[in-house]
CSV table of C-alpha atoms in Angstrom, one decimal:
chain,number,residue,atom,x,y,z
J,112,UNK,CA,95.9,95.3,90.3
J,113,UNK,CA,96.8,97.8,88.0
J,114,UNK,CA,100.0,99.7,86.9
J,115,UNK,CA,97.8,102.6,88.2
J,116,UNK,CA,98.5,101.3,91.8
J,117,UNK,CA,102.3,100.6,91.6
J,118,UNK,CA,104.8,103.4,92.2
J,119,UNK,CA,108.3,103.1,90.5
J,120,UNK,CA,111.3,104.4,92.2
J,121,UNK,CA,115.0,104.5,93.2
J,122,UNK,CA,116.1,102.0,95.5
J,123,UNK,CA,119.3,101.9,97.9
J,124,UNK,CA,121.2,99.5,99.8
J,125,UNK,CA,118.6,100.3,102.8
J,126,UNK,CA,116.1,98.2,100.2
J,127,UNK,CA,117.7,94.9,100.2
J,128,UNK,CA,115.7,92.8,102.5
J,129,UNK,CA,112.6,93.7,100.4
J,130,UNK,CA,114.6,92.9,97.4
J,131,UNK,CA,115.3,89.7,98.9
J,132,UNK,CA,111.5,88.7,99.6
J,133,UNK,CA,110.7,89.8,96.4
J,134,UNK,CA,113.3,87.6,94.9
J,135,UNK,CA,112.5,84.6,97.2
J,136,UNK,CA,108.8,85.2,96.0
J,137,UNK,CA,109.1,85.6,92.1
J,138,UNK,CA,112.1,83.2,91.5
J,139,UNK,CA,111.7,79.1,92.0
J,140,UNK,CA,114.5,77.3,93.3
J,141,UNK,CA,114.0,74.6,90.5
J,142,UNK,CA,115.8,76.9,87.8
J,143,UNK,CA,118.7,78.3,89.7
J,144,UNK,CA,118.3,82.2,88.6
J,145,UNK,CA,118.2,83.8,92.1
J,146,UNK,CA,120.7,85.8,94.0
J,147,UNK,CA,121.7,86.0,97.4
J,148,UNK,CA,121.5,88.7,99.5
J,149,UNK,CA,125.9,89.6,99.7
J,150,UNK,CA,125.8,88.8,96.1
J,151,UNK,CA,122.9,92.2,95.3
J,152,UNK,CA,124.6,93.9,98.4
J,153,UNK,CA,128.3,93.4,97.4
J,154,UNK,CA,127.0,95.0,93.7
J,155,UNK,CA,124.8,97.5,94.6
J,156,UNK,CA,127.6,100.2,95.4
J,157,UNK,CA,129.5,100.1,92.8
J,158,UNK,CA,129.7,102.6,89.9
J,159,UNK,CA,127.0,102.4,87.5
J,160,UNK,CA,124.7,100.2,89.1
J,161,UNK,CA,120.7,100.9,90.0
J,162,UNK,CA,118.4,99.7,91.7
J,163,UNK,CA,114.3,100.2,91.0
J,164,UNK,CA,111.8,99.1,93.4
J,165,UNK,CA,108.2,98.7,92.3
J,166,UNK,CA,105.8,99.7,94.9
J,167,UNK,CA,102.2,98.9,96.0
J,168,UNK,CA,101.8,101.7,99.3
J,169,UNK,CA,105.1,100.7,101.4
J,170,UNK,CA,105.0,97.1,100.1
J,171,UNK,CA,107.7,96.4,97.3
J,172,UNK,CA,106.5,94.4,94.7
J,173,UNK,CA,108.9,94.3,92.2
J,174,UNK,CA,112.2,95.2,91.5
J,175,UNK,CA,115.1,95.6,88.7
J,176,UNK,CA,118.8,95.6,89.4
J,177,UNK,CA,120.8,97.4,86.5
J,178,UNK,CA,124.4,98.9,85.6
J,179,UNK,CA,125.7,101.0,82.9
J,180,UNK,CA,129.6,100.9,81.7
J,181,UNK,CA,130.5,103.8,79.3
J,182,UNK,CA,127.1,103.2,76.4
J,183,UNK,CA,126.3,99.9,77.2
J,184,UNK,CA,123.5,98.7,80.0
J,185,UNK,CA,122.5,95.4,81.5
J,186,UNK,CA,119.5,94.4,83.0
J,187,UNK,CA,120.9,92.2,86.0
J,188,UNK,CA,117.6,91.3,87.4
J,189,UNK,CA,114.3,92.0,87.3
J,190,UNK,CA,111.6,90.3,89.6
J,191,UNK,CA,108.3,90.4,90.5
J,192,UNK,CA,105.9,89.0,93.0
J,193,UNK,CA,103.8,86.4,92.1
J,194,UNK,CA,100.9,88.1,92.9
J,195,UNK,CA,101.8,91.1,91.2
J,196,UNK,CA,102.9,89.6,87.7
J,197,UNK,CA,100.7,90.0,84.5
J,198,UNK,CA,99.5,93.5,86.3
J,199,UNK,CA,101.8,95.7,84.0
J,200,UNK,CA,104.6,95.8,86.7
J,201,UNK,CA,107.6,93.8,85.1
J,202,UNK,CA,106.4,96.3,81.8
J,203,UNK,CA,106.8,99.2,84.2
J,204,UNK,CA,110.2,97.9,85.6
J,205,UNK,CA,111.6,97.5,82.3
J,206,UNK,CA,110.5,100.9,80.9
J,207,UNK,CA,112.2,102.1,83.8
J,208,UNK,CA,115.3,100.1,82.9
J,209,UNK,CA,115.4,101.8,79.2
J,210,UNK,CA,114.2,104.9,80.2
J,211,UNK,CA,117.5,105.2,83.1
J,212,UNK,CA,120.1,103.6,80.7
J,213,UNK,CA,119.7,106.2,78.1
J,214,UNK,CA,119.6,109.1,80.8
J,215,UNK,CA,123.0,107.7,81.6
J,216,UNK,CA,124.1,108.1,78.1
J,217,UNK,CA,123.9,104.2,77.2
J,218,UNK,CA,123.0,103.1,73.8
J,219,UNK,CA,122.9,99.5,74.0
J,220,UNK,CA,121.0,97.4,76.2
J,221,UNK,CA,121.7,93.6,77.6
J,222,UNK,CA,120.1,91.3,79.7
J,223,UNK,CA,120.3,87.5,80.2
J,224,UNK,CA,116.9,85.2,81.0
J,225,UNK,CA,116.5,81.7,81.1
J,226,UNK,CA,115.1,79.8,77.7
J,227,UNK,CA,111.7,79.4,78.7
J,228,UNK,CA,111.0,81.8,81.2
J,229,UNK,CA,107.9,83.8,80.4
J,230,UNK,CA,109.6,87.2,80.6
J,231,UNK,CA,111.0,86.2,77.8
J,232,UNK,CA,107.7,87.4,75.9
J,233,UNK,CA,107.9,90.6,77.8
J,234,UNK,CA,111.3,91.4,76.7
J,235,UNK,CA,110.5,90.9,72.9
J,236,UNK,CA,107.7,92.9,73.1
J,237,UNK,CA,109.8,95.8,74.3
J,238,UNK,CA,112.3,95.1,71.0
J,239,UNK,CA,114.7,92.9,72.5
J,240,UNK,CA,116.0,90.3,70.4
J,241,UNK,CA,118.2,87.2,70.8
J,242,UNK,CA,122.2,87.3,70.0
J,243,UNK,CA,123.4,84.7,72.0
J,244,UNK,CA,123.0,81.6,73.9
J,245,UNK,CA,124.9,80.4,77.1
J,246,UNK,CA,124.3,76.6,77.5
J,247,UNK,CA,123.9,75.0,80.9
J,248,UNK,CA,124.2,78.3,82.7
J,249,UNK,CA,121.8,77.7,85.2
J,250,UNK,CA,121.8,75.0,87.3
J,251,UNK,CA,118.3,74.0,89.5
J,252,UNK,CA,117.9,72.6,92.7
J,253,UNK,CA,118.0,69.3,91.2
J,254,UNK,CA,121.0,69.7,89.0
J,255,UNK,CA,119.4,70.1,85.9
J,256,UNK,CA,121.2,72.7,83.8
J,257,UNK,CA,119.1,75.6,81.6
J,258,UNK,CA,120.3,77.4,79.1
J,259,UNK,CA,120.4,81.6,79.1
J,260,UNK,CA,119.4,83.4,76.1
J,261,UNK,CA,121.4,86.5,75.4
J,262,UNK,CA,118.9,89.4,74.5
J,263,UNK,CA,119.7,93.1,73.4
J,264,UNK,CA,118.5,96.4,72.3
J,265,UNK,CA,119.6,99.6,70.7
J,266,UNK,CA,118.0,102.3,71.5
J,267,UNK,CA,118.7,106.4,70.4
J,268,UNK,CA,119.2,109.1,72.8
């Protein structure tokens, strides 16, 4: 699949049962990084926040959840199906993410991943870089605990 394939666009409340499934889909139990359903729902209106849905025909296959406050964004989450990931899609999603925080005036960017999670590669290569560490913040489905790395970005509007 290529990037060529996937459509990117706004999301709404309406979305969140395909968020879900893409969620359920792209994150594993063992680390302890998904949401629930009230817990994107209960966000999702508030001021600021975003939603992005990445799209193959009808059929969402990725997603990013975001919010800006005043000139700082965070990238809450950012999923994407198994069987859509290394096809440019999470790159697409996070362009998106960059691309909408600075329309929105911000000119910092923050997100939180796991230590160890692939994505983290992705994120570096957009020019994110670490400034903090949260230990234990994740906690599996076994009880093991992960840490979060704290990445940012500046960019210039």
């Amino acid at each position: 699949m290529t990037t060529a394939e996937i459509s990117i666009d706004a999301g709404s409340l309406l979305d969140i049962e395909a968020v879900m499934a893409v969620m359920d889909d792209s994150f594993d139990a063992a680390f302890g990084e998904a949401w629930t359903a009230p817990q994107c729902a209960g966000l999702m209106p508030m001021a600021g926040v975003w939603l992005t849905l990445a799209r193959r025909g009808d059929e969402a296959v990725g997603f990013s959840l975001s919010r800006v406050v005043l000139r700082e964004a965070e990238l809450l989450l950012l999923a994407v199906r198994r069987d859509a990931q290394r096809s440019g899609t999470g790159r697409a999603l996070l362009d998106a993410f960059i691309h909408s925080a600075a329309a929105r005036g911000a000119e910092h960017l923050h997100l939180e991943v796991r230590d160890g999670n692939a994505a983290v590669k992705l994120y570096s290569a957009a020019g994110f870089s670490e400034v903090g560490r949260r230990p234990a913040y994740y906690r599996g489905s076994d009880g093991q605990v992960f840490d979060a790395l704290t990445l940012a970005k500046s960019i210039h509007n």
